mmCIF file with all atom_site columns, C-alpha atoms and ligand atoms in Angstrom:
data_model
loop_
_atom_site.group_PDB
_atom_site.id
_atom_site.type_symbol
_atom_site.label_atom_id
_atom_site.label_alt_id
_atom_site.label_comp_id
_atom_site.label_asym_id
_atom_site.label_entity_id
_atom_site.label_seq_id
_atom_site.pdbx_PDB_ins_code
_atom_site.Cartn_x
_atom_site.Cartn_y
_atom_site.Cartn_z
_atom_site.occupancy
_atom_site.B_iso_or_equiv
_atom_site.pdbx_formal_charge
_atom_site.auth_seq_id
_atom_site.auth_comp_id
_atom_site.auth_asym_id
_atom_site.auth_atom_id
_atom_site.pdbx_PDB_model_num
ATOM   1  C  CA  . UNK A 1 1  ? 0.000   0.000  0.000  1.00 73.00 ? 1   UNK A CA  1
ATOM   2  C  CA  . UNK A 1 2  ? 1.331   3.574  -0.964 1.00 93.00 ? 2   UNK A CA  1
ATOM   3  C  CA  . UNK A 1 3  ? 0.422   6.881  0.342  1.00 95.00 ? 3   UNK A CA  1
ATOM   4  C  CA  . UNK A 1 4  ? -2.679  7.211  -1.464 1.00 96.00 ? 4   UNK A CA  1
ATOM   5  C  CA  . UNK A 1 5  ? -3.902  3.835  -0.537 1.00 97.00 ? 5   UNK A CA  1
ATOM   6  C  CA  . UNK A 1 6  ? -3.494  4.445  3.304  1.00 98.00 ? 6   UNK A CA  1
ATOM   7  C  CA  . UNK A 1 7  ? -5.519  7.902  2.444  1.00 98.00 ? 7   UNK A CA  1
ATOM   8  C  CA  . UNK A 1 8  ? -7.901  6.191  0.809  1.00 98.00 ? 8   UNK A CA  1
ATOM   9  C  CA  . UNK A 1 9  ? -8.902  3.936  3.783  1.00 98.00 ? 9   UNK A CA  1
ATOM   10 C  CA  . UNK A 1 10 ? -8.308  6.723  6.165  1.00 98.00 ? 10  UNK A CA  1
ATOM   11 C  CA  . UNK A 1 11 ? -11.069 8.249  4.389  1.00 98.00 ? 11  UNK A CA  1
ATOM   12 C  CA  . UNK A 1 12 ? -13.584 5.382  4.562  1.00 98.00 ? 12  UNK A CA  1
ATOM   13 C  CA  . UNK A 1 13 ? -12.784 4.421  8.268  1.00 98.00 ? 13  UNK A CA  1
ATOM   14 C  CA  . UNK A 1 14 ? -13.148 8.122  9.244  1.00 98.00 ? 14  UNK A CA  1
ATOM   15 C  CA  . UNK A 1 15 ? -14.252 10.725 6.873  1.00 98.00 ? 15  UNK A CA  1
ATOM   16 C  CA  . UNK A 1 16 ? -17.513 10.442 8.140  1.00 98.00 ? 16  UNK A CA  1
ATOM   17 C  CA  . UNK A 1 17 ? -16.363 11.516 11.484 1.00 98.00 ? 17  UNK A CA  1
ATOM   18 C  CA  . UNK A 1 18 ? -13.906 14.274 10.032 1.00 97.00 ? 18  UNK A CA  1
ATOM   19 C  CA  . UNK A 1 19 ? -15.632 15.909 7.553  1.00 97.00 ? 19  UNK A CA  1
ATOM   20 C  CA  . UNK A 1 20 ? -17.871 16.506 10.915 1.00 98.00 ? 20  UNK A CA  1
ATOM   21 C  CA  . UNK A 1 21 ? -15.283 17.912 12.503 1.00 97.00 ? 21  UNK A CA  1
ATOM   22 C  CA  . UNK A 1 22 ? -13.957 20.594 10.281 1.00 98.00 ? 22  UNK A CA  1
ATOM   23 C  CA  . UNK A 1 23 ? -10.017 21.265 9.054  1.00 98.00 ? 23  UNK A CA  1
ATOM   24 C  CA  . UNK A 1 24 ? -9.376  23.161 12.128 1.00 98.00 ? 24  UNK A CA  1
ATOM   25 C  CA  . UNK A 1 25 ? -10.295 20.730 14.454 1.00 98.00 ? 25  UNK A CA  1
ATOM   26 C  CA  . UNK A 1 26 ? -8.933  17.720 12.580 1.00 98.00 ? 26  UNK A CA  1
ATOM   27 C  CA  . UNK A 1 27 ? -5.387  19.812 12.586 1.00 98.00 ? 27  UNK A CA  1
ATOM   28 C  CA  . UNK A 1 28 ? -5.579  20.408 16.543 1.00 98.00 ? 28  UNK A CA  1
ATOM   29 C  CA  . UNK A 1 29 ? -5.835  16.719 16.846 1.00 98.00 ? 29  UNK A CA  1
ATOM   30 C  CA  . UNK A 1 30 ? -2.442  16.154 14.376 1.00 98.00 ? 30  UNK A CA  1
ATOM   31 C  CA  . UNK A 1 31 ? -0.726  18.646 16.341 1.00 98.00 ? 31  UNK A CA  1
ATOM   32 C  CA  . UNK A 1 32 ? -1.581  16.563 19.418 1.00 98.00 ? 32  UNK A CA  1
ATOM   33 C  CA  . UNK A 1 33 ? -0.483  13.375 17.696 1.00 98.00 ? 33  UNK A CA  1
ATOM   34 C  CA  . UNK A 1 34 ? 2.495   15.486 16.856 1.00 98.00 ? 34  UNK A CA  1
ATOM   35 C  CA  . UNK A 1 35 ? 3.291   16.336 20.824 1.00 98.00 ? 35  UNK A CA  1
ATOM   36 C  CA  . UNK A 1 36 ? 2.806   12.071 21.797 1.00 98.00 ? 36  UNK A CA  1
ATOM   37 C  CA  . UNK A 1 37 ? 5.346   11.476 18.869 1.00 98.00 ? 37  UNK A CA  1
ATOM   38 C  CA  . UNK A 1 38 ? 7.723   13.744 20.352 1.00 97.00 ? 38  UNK A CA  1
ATOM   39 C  CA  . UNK A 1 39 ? 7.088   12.891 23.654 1.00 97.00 ? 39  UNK A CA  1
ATOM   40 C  CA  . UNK A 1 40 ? 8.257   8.841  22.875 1.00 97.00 ? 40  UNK A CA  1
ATOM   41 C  CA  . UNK A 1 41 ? 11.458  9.882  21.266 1.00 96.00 ? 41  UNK A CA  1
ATOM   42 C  CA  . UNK A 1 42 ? 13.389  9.705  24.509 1.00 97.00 ? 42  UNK A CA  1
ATOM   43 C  CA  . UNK A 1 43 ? 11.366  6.997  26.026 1.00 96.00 ? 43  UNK A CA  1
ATOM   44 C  CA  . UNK A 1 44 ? 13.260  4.587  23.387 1.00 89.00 ? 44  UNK A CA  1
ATOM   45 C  CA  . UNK A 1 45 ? 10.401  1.974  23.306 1.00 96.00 ? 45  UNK A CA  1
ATOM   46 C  CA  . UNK A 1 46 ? 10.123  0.714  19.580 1.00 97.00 ? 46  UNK A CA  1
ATOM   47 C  CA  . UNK A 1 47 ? 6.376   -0.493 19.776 1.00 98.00 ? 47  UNK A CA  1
ATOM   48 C  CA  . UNK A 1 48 ? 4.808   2.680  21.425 1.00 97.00 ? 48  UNK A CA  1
ATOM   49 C  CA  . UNK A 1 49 ? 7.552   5.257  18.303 1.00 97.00 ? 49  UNK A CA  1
ATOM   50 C  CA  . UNK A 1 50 ? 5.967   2.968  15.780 1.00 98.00 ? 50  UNK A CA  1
ATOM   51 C  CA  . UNK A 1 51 ? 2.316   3.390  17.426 1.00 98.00 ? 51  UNK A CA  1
ATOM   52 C  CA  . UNK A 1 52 ? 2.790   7.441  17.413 1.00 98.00 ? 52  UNK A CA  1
ATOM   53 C  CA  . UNK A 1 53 ? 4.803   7.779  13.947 1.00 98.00 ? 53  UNK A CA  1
ATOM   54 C  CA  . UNK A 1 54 ? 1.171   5.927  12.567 1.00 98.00 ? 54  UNK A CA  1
ATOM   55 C  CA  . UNK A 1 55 ? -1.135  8.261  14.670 1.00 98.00 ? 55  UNK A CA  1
ATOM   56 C  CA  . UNK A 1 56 ? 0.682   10.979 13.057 1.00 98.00 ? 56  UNK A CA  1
ATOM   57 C  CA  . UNK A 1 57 ? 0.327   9.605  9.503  1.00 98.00 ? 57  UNK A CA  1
ATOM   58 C  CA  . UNK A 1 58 ? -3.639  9.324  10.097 1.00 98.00 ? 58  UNK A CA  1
ATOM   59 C  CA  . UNK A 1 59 ? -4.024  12.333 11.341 1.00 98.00 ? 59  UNK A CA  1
ATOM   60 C  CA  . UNK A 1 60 ? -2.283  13.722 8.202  1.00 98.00 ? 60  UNK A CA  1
ATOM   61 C  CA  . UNK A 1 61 ? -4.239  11.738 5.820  1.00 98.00 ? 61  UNK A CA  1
ATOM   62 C  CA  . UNK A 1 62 ? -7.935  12.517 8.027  1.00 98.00 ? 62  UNK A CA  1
ATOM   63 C  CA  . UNK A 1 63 ? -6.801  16.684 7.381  1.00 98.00 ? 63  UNK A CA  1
ATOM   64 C  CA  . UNK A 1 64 ? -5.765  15.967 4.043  1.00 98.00 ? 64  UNK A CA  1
ATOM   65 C  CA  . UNK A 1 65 ? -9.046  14.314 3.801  1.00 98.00 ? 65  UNK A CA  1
ATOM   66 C  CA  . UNK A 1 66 ? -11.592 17.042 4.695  1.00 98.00 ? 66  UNK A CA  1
ATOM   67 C  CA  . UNK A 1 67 ? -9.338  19.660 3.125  1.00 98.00 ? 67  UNK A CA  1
ATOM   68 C  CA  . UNK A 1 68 ? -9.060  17.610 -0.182 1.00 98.00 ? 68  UNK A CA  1
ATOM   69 C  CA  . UNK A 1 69 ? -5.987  17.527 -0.903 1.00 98.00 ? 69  UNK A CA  1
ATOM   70 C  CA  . UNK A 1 70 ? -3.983  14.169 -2.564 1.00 98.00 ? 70  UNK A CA  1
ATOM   71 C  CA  . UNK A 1 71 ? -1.491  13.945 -0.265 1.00 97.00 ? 71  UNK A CA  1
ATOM   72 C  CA  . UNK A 1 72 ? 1.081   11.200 -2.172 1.00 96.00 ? 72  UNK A CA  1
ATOM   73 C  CA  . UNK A 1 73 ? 0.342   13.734 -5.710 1.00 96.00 ? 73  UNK A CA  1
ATOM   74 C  CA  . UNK A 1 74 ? 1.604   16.911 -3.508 1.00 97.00 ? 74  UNK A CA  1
ATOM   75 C  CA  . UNK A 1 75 ? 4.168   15.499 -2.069 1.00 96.00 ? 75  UNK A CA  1
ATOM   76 C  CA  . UNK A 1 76 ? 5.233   13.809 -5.287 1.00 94.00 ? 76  UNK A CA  1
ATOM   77 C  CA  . UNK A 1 77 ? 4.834   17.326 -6.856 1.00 95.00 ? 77  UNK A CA  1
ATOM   78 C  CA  . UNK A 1 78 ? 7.068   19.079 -4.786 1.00 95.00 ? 78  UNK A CA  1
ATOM   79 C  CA  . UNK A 1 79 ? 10.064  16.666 -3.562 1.00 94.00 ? 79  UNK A CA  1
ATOM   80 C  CA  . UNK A 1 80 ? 9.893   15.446 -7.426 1.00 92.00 ? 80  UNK A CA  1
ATOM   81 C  CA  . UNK A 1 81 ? 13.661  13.437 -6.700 1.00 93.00 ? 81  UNK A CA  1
ATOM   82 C  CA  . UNK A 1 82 ? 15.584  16.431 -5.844 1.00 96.00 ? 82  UNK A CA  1
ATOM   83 C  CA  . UNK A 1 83 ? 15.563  18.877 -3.188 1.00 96.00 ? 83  UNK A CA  1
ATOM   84 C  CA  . UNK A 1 84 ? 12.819  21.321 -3.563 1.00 95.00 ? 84  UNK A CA  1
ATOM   85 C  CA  . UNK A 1 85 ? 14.994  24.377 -2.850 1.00 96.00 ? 85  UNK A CA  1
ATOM   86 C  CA  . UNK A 1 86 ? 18.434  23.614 -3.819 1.00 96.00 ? 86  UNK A CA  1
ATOM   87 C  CA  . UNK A 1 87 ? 17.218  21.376 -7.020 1.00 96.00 ? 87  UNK A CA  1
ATOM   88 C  CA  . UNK A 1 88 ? 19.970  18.536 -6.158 1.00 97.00 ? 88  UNK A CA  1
ATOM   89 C  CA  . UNK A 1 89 ? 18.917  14.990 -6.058 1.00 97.00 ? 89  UNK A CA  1
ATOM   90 C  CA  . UNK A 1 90 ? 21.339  14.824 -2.618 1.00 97.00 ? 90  UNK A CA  1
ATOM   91 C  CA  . UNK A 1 91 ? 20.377  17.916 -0.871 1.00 97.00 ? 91  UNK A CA  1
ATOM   92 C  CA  . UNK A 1 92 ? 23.283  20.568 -1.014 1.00 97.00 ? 92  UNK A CA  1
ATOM   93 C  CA  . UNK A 1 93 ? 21.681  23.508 1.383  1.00 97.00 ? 93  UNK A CA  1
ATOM   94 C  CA  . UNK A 1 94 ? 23.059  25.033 4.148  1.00 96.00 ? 94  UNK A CA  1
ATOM   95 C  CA  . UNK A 1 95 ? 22.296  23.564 7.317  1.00 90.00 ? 95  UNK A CA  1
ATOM   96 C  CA  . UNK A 1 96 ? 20.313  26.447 9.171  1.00 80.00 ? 96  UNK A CA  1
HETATM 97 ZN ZN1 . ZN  B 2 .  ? 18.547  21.248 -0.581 1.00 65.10 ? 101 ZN  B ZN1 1
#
C-alpha cells in the first residue's frame, strides 16, 4: 500500500467523522499526535515510536481528507527526486 492507498482507507474508516469535525479541528488533533510522537522519542520503546509515527500519519491523511488535498500527488509534486529548494537529487543547502 502507498500513500494514497493508506488515504484512501483513512477516508472510509473516518471521513464520516472528520468531515464533521472541520479542518481546524482535525489539525488540533495532528498537532496533538504530533506532541505524543515527540514525547516517545526519549522513552526509546520501539512499539509505542511505531504506534505514534502511525497516529501521526492518520491524522495527516484525516486533514488531508476534509481539506481535499492528494497527499502522495503533492508530495510527489514538490520533492519530485531532488531537493525542492536547492534542485539537487542529494540535498546541497546550508544547514540552518
Ligand atoms: Zn537542498
Amino acid at each position: 500500500m502507498e500513500v494514497k492507498g493508506f488515504q484512501e482507507l483513512m477516508r472510509q474508516i473516518y471521513f464520516h467523522r472528520d468531515s464533521k469535525r472541520g479542518a481546524y479541528g482535525t489539525f488540533l488533533w495532528l498537532l496533538e499526535e504530533v506532541a505524543e510522537l515527540g514525547k516517545a522519542i526519549p522513552q526509546n520503546d520501539r512499539k509505542n515510536l511505531e504506534d505514534e509515527f502511525a497516529d501521526v500519519l492518520a491524522w495527516l491523511c484525516s486533514l488531508a481528507n476534509v481539506l481535499n488535498i492528494d497527499l502522495e500527488k503533492a508530495a510527489l509534486a514538490k520533492y519530485a527526486g531532488k531537493c525542492p529548494k536547492c534542485g539537487f537529487k542529494v540535498c546541497r543547502c546550508p544547514e540552518a
